[in-house]
XYZ file of C-alpha atoms in Angstrom:
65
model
C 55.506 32.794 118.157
C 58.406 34.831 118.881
C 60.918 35.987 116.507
C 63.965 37.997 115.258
C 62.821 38.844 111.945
C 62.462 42.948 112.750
C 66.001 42.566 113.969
C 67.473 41.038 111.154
C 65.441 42.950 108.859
C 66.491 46.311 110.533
C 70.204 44.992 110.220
C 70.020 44.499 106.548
C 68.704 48.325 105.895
C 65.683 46.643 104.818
C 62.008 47.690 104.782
C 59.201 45.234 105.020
C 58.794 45.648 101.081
C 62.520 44.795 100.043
C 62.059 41.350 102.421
C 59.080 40.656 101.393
C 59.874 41.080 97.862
C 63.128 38.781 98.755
C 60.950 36.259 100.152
C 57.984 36.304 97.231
C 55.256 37.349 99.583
C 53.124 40.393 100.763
C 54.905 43.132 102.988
C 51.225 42.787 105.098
C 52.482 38.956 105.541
C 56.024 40.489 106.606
C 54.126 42.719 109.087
C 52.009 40.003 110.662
C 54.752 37.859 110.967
C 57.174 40.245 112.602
C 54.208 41.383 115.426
C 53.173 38.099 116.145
C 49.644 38.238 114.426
C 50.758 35.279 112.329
C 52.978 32.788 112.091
C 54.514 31.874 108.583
C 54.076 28.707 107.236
C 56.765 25.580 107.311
C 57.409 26.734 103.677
C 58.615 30.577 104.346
C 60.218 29.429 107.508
C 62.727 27.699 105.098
C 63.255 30.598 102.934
C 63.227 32.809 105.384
C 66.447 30.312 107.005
C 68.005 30.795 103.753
C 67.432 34.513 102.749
C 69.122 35.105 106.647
C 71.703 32.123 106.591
C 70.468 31.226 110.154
C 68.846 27.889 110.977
C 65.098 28.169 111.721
C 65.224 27.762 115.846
C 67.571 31.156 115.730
C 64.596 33.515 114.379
C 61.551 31.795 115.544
C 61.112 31.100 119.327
C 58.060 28.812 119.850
C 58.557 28.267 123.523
C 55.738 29.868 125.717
C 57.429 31.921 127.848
């Protein structure tokens, strides 16, 4: 699944500790999810909607393209 994360991550001044640390989980899980190796579960999609103020469909891109 595609995504925006690294984006909005890199807009914030943020390192893949301080988000993960925002968002309660590992910075490998931030990593994986920001490559592509893993997509985060229906939970952390949520907070991860909240900790950006964005709905869901405007970081993660499931379409195949």
């Amino acid at each position: 699944m595609r995504n925006r994360l690294k984006v909005l991550r890199a807009e914030r001044d943020w390192s893949q500790a301080e988000l993960a640390g925002n968002l309660d989980v590992s910075r490998q899980a931030v990593n994986a999810i920001e490559t592509g190796k893993h997509d985060p579960s229906l939970p952390l999609a949520f907070r991860i909607s909240r900790l950006f103020d964005m709905p869901i469909e405007e970081i993660f891109d499931d379409s195949r393209k």
